[in-house]
Short mmCIF file of C-alpha atoms in Angstrom, two decimals:
data_model
loop_
_atom_site.label_atom_id
_atom_site.label_comp_id
_atom_site.label_asym_id
_atom_site.label_seq_id
_atom_site.Cartn_x
_atom_site.Cartn_y
_atom_site.Cartn_z
CA UNK Y 1016 4.42 -79.25 -59.17
CA UNK Y 1017 4.97 -75.57 -58.37
CA UNK Y 1018 2.42 -73.42 -56.52
CA UNK Y 1019 2.07 -69.64 -56.27
CA UNK Y 1020 -0.58 -67.69 -54.35
CA UNK Y 1021 -1.39 -63.97 -54.55
CA UNK Y 1022 -4.18 -61.80 -53.16
CA UNK Y 1023 -4.75 -58.06 -53.46
CA UNK Y 1024 -7.33 -55.58 -52.17
CA UNK Y 1025 -7.83 -54.07 -55.64
CA UNK Y 1026 -8.41 -50.40 -56.46
CA UNK Y 1027 -11.90 -49.73 -55.10
CA UNK Y 1028 -12.46 -51.83 -51.95
CA UNK Y 1029 -11.69 -50.70 -48.41
CA UNK Y 1030 -10.80 -54.21 -47.23
CA UNK Y 1031 -9.88 -57.60 -48.68
CA UNK Y 1032 -12.56 -60.24 -48.16
CA UNK Y 1033 -10.66 -62.84 -50.21
CA UNK Y 1034 -8.46 -65.42 -48.51
CA UNK Y 1035 -6.20 -68.14 -49.93
CA UNK Y 1036 -3.71 -70.59 -48.43
CA UNK Y 1037 -2.08 -73.96 -49.04
CA UNK Y 1038 -1.78 -76.88 -46.66
CA UNK Y 1039 -0.15 -80.34 -46.67
CA UNK Y 1040 -1.44 -83.43 -44.92
CA UNK Y 1041 0.64 -86.14 -43.27
CA UNK Y 1042 1.09 -87.88 -46.62
CA UNK Y 1043 2.48 -84.71 -48.16
CA UNK Y 1044 -0.58 -84.16 -50.36
CA UNK Y 1045 -1.29 -80.45 -51.00
CA UNK Y 1046 -4.63 -78.72 -50.59
CA UNK Y 1047 -5.06 -75.17 -51.88
CA UNK Y 1048 -8.20 -73.34 -50.72
CA UNK Y 1049 -9.52 -70.02 -52.02
CA UNK Y 1050 -12.52 -68.21 -50.53
CA UNK Y 1051 -14.22 -64.95 -51.52
CA UNK Y 1052 -16.22 -63.68 -48.54
CA UNK Y 1053 -19.40 -61.66 -48.42
CA UNK Y 1054 -21.24 -59.74 -45.72
CA UNK Y 1055 -20.78 -56.34 -44.12
CA UNK Y 1056 -18.91 -55.18 -41.02
CA UNK Y 1057 -15.92 -57.47 -41.62
CA UNK Y 1058 -18.20 -60.51 -41.76
CA UNK Y 1059 -16.95 -61.42 -45.22
CA UNK Y 1060 -13.33 -61.30 -44.07
CA UNK Y 1061 -14.16 -63.61 -41.18
CA UNK Y 1062 -16.17 -66.06 -43.28
CA UNK Y 1063 -13.44 -66.49 -45.89
CA UNK Y 1064 -10.48 -66.68 -43.50
CA UNK Y 1065 -12.29 -68.96 -41.07
CA UNK Y 1066 -13.41 -71.34 -43.81
CA UNK Y 1067 -9.92 -71.65 -45.31
CA UNK Y 1068 -8.17 -71.96 -41.95
CA UNK Y 1069 -10.65 -74.44 -40.45
CA UNK Y 1070 -10.49 -76.77 -43.44
CA UNK Y 1071 -6.71 -76.43 -43.67
CA UNK Y 1072 -6.17 -77.40 -40.04
CA UNK Y 1073 -8.38 -80.46 -40.43
CA UNK Y 1074 -6.60 -81.41 -43.66
CA UNK Y 1075 -3.20 -81.29 -41.97
CA UNK Y 1076 -4.32 -84.02 -39.56
CA UNK Y 1077 -5.34 -86.44 -42.33
CA UNK Y 1078 -3.14 -88.91 -44.16
CA UNK Y 1079 -5.28 -89.40 -47.28
CA UNK Y 1080 -3.54 -90.12 -50.56
CA UNK Y 1081 -6.46 -91.68 -52.42
CA UNK Y 1082 -8.77 -89.57 -54.59
CA UNK Y 1083 -11.92 -91.25 -53.32
CA UNK Y 1084 -10.94 -90.62 -49.70
CA UNK Y 1085 -10.13 -86.99 -50.47
CA UNK Y 1086 -13.41 -86.49 -52.36
CA UNK Y 1087 -15.42 -87.90 -49.45
CA UNK Y 1088 -13.44 -85.74 -47.02
CA UNK Y 1089 -14.17 -82.62 -49.08
CA UNK Y 1090 -17.91 -83.34 -49.20
CA UNK Y 1091 -18.16 -83.98 -45.46
CA UNK Y 1092 -15.80 -81.27 -44.22
CA UNK Y 1093 -17.11 -78.48 -46.46
CA UNK Y 1094 -20.73 -79.24 -45.50
CA UNK Y 1095 -19.79 -79.10 -41.81
CA UNK Y 1096 -18.05 -75.78 -42.39
CA UNK Y 1097 -21.16 -74.51 -44.17
CA UNK Y 1098 -23.23 -75.27 -41.09
CA UNK Y 1099 -20.66 -73.62 -38.81
CA UNK Y 1100 -20.59 -70.40 -40.87
CA UNK Y 1101 -24.40 -70.37 -41.08
CA UNK Y 1102 -24.73 -70.66 -37.30
CA UNK Y 1103 -22.17 -67.89 -36.78
CA UNK Y 1104 -24.07 -65.77 -39.29
CA UNK Y 1105 -27.12 -65.78 -37.02
CA UNK Y 1106 -25.29 -63.41 -34.67
CA UNK Y 1107 -26.12 -59.77 -35.38
CA UNK Y 1108 -22.54 -58.66 -36.02
CA UNK Y 1109 -22.05 -61.44 -38.60
CA UNK Y 1110 -25.48 -61.22 -40.24
CA UNK Y 1111 -25.43 -62.38 -43.84
CA UNK Y 1112 -21.87 -63.67 -43.78
CA UNK Y 1113 -20.86 -66.27 -46.32
CA UNK Y 1114 -18.14 -67.19 -48.77
CA UNK Y 1115 -17.41 -68.95 -52.01
CA UNK Y 1116 -14.91 -71.79 -51.92
CA UNK Y 1117 -12.52 -73.41 -54.37
CA UNK Y 1118 -10.38 -76.32 -53.17
CA UNK Y 1119 -7.79 -78.21 -55.22
CA UNK Y 1120 -5.74 -81.24 -54.20
CA UNK Y 1121 -3.21 -82.98 -56.44
CA UNK Y 1122 -2.39 -86.70 -56.27
CA UNK Y 1123 0.09 -88.04 -58.82
CA UNK Y 1124 -1.16 -86.74 -62.19
CA UNK Y 1125 -4.71 -85.87 -61.12
CA UNK Y 1126 -6.17 -82.68 -59.68
CA UNK Y 1127 -9.32 -83.14 -57.60
CA UNK Y 1128 -11.33 -79.96 -57.13
CA UNK Y 1129 -14.38 -78.76 -55.22
CA UNK Y 1130 -16.35 -75.63 -56.14
CA UNK Y 1131 -19.12 -73.52 -54.65
CA UNK Y 1132 -20.03 -69.99 -55.72
CA UNK Y 1133 -18.68 -67.77 -58.49
CA UNK Y 1134 -14.94 -68.01 -57.96
CA UNK Y 1135 -13.39 -70.21 -60.64
CA UNK Y 1136 -10.97 -73.00 -61.44
CA UNK Y 1137 -9.52 -73.25 -64.94
CA UNK Y 1138 -7.06 -75.35 -66.91
CA UNK Y 1139 -4.53 -73.76 -69.25
CA UNK Y 1140 -3.06 -76.30 -71.65
CA UNK Y 1141 -1.17 -75.68 -74.89
CA UNK Y 1142 -2.19 -72.03 -74.97
CA UNK Y 1143 -5.90 -72.59 -74.36
CA UNK Y 1144 -8.00 -71.74 -71.30
CA UNK Y 1145 -10.78 -74.10 -70.22
CA UNK Y 1146 -13.04 -73.17 -67.31
CA UNK Y 1147 -13.51 -76.32 -65.22
CA UNK Y 1148 -16.20 -74.92 -62.93
CA UNK Y 1149 -19.65 -73.47 -63.57
CA UNK Y 1150 -20.57 -70.27 -61.74
CA UNK Y 1151 -23.27 -70.71 -59.11
CA UNK Y 1152 -24.83 -67.33 -59.87
CA UNK Y 1153 -28.18 -65.88 -60.82
CA UNK Y 1154 -26.76 -64.41 -64.00
CA UNK Y 1155 -25.29 -67.74 -65.08
CA UNK Y 1156 -28.66 -69.43 -64.53
CA UNK Y 1157 -30.31 -66.78 -66.71
CA UNK Y 1158 -27.60 -67.29 -69.33
CA UNK Y 1159 -27.98 -71.07 -69.35
CA UNK Y 1160 -31.76 -70.69 -69.63
CA UNK Y 1161 -31.29 -68.51 -72.71
CA UNK Y 1162 -32.94 -65.50 -71.07
CA UNK Y 1163 -29.91 -63.24 -71.51
CA UNK Y 1164 -26.90 -63.15 -73.82
CA UNK Y 1165 -23.23 -63.39 -72.82
CA UNK Y 1166 -22.90 -59.66 -73.55
CA UNK Y 1167 -25.84 -58.90 -71.24
CA UNK Y 1168 -24.44 -61.23 -68.57
CA UNK Y 1169 -21.15 -59.30 -68.50
CA UNK Y 1170 -22.88 -56.08 -67.43
CA UNK Y 1171 -25.95 -57.43 -65.62
CA UNK Y 1172 -26.84 -55.37 -62.50
CA UNK Y 1173 -27.37 -58.57 -60.45
CA UNK Y 1174 -24.05 -60.09 -61.48
CA UNK Y 1175 -22.89 -60.39 -57.87
CA UNK Y 1176 -25.82 -62.54 -56.68
CA UNK Y 1177 -24.68 -66.12 -56.11
CA UNK Y 1178 -26.96 -69.13 -55.68
CA UNK Y 1179 -24.65 -71.39 -53.65
CA UNK Y 1180 -22.24 -70.43 -50.88
CA UNK Y 1181 -20.70 -71.51 -47.60
CA UNK Y 1182 -22.98 -70.14 -44.88
CA UNK Y 1183 -26.34 -70.90 -46.47
CA UNK Y 1184 -29.15 -72.40 -44.42
CA UNK Y 1185 -29.82 -75.50 -46.50
CA UNK Y 1186 -27.35 -78.21 -47.53
CA UNK Y 1187 -24.84 -77.15 -50.16
CA UNK Y 1188 -24.64 -78.74 -53.61
CA UNK Y 1189 -20.88 -78.99 -53.99
CA UNK Y 1190 -19.47 -79.41 -57.48
CA UNK Y 1191 -16.57 -81.85 -57.66
CA UNK Y 1192 -14.35 -82.92 -60.52
CA UNK Y 1193 -11.08 -84.60 -61.46
CA UNK Y 1194 -8.72 -83.23 -64.10
CA UNK Y 1195 -5.88 -85.36 -65.42
CA UNK Y 1196 -2.71 -83.29 -65.68
CA UNK Y 1197 0.02 -83.20 -68.31
CA UNK Y 1198 3.48 -81.61 -68.22
CA UNK Y 1199 3.19 -77.90 -68.92
CA UNK Y 1200 -0.37 -77.58 -67.60
CA UNK Y 1201 -1.45 -74.71 -65.39
CA UNK Y 1202 -4.37 -74.83 -62.96
CA UNK Y 1203 -5.70 -71.36 -62.16
CA UNK Y 1204 -7.88 -70.71 -59.11
CA UNK Y 1205 -9.24 -67.18 -58.88
CA UNK Y 1206 -11.86 -64.96 -57.31
CA UNK Y 1207 -14.18 -63.09 -59.68
CA UNK Y 1208 -12.13 -59.95 -59.14
CA UNK Y 1209 -9.70 -61.38 -61.71
CA UNK Y 1210 -11.99 -62.73 -64.43
CA UNK Y 1211 -14.39 -59.77 -64.23
CA UNK Y 1212 -11.46 -57.55 -65.16
CA UNK Y 1213 -9.38 -59.46 -67.70
CA UNK Y 1214 -10.15 -61.94 -70.47
CA UNK Y 1215 -9.13 -65.57 -70.76
CA UNK Y 1216 -6.89 -64.55 -73.69
CA UNK Y 1217 -5.01 -62.15 -71.42
CA UNK Y 1218 -4.65 -64.88 -68.80
CA UNK Y 1219 -3.21 -67.26 -71.40
CA UNK Y 1220 -0.80 -64.64 -72.72
CA UNK Y 1221 0.55 -63.97 -69.24
CA UNK Y 1222 0.98 -67.64 -68.38
CA UNK Y 1223 2.51 -68.68 -71.71
CA UNK Y 1224 5.06 -65.84 -71.77
CA UNK Y 1225 8.66 -67.03 -71.55
CA UNK Y 1226 9.75 -64.45 -68.96
CA UNK Y 1227 9.20 -64.72 -65.21
CA UNK Y 1228 8.57 -67.57 -62.81
CA UNK Y 1229 5.24 -68.73 -61.44
CA UNK Y 1230 5.21 -66.17 -58.63
CA UNK Y 1231 5.82 -63.39 -61.13
CA UNK Y 1232 3.04 -64.68 -63.36
CA UNK Y 1233 0.59 -64.63 -60.46
CA UNK Y 1234 1.64 -61.06 -59.66
CA UNK Y 1235 1.27 -60.08 -63.32
CA UNK Y 1236 -2.31 -61.39 -63.45
CA UNK Y 1237 -3.21 -59.33 -60.39
CA UNK Y 1238 -1.47 -56.27 -61.85
CA UNK Y 1239 -3.41 -56.63 -65.11
CA UNK Y 1240 -6.71 -56.80 -63.22
CA UNK Y 1241 -5.78 -53.71 -61.22
CA UNK Y 1242 -4.80 -51.80 -64.36
CA UNK Y 1243 -8.17 -52.74 -65.87
CA UNK Y 1244 -9.93 -51.07 -62.95
CA UNK Y 1245 -9.47 -53.38 -59.96
CA UNK Y 1246 -13.13 -53.08 -58.99
CA UNK Y 1247 -13.00 -55.97 -56.52
CA UNK Y 1248 -10.50 -57.92 -54.44
CA UNK Y 1249 -8.27 -60.04 -56.69
CA UNK Y 1250 -6.97 -63.47 -55.69
CA UNK Y 1251 -4.99 -65.98 -57.73
CA UNK Y 1252 -3.80 -69.50 -57.01
CA UNK Y 1253 -1.52 -70.97 -59.69
CA UNK Y 1254 -0.35 -74.57 -60.00
CA UNK Y 1255 2.13 -75.52 -62.69
CA UNK Y 1256 3.07 -79.03 -63.75
CA UNK Y 1257 6.73 -78.62 -64.63
CA UNK Y 1258 7.42 -82.26 -65.52
CA UNK Y 1259 5.68 -85.50 -64.78
CA UNK Y 1260 2.89 -84.60 -62.33
CA UNK Y 1261 4.17 -86.60 -59.42
CA UNK Y 1262 4.49 -85.31 -55.87
#
């Protein structure tokens, strides 16, 4: 298993409110966390970095190697972090702060993931992209209800309104899933600054190209999003199963 992480401010933003990092617990199990912050006056930066760093530090003190244990840990720890960010957001300087979160842990040949917000996790296998998560957004709810088309969703003026995030007052409704991995698979974690700019076909073409290593592929995805306009911060987490998915 190879991992590459890349984040970029993009072409239009004055600061980067995305944050991504990887951590290993005492059993050597990896946890990659991506967060896309929101809120003015640096509040978004703080929400995303704090969420990733808090959860990472806690993860490093665990010794879990069982998927059920890790799932339960994700549910409990992410809800506690939600409450912490909400309480901090009651202070005037952090008013309205919040963040999306994507977390992926890999045990043997299985990827366990947690999702909240409109950042995404996808599987690329045999030249095909499959989105594993469902956007927690107003536009996606309208789309699923049949009130707008996919074409209308792509340019909807309320596209940035999300319905679930770390930092909300009520309990979160965390999406969790397990994806069995095969040699050659890629797992892509990304903020919406990537997928709002480039298509899934472009993503597949970059990842399936013979040239460049995983780090270069992550950089190429970010470069493509920037060349397409780079309207938001762009963050990519790539995992590649090079052989049998065993850590």
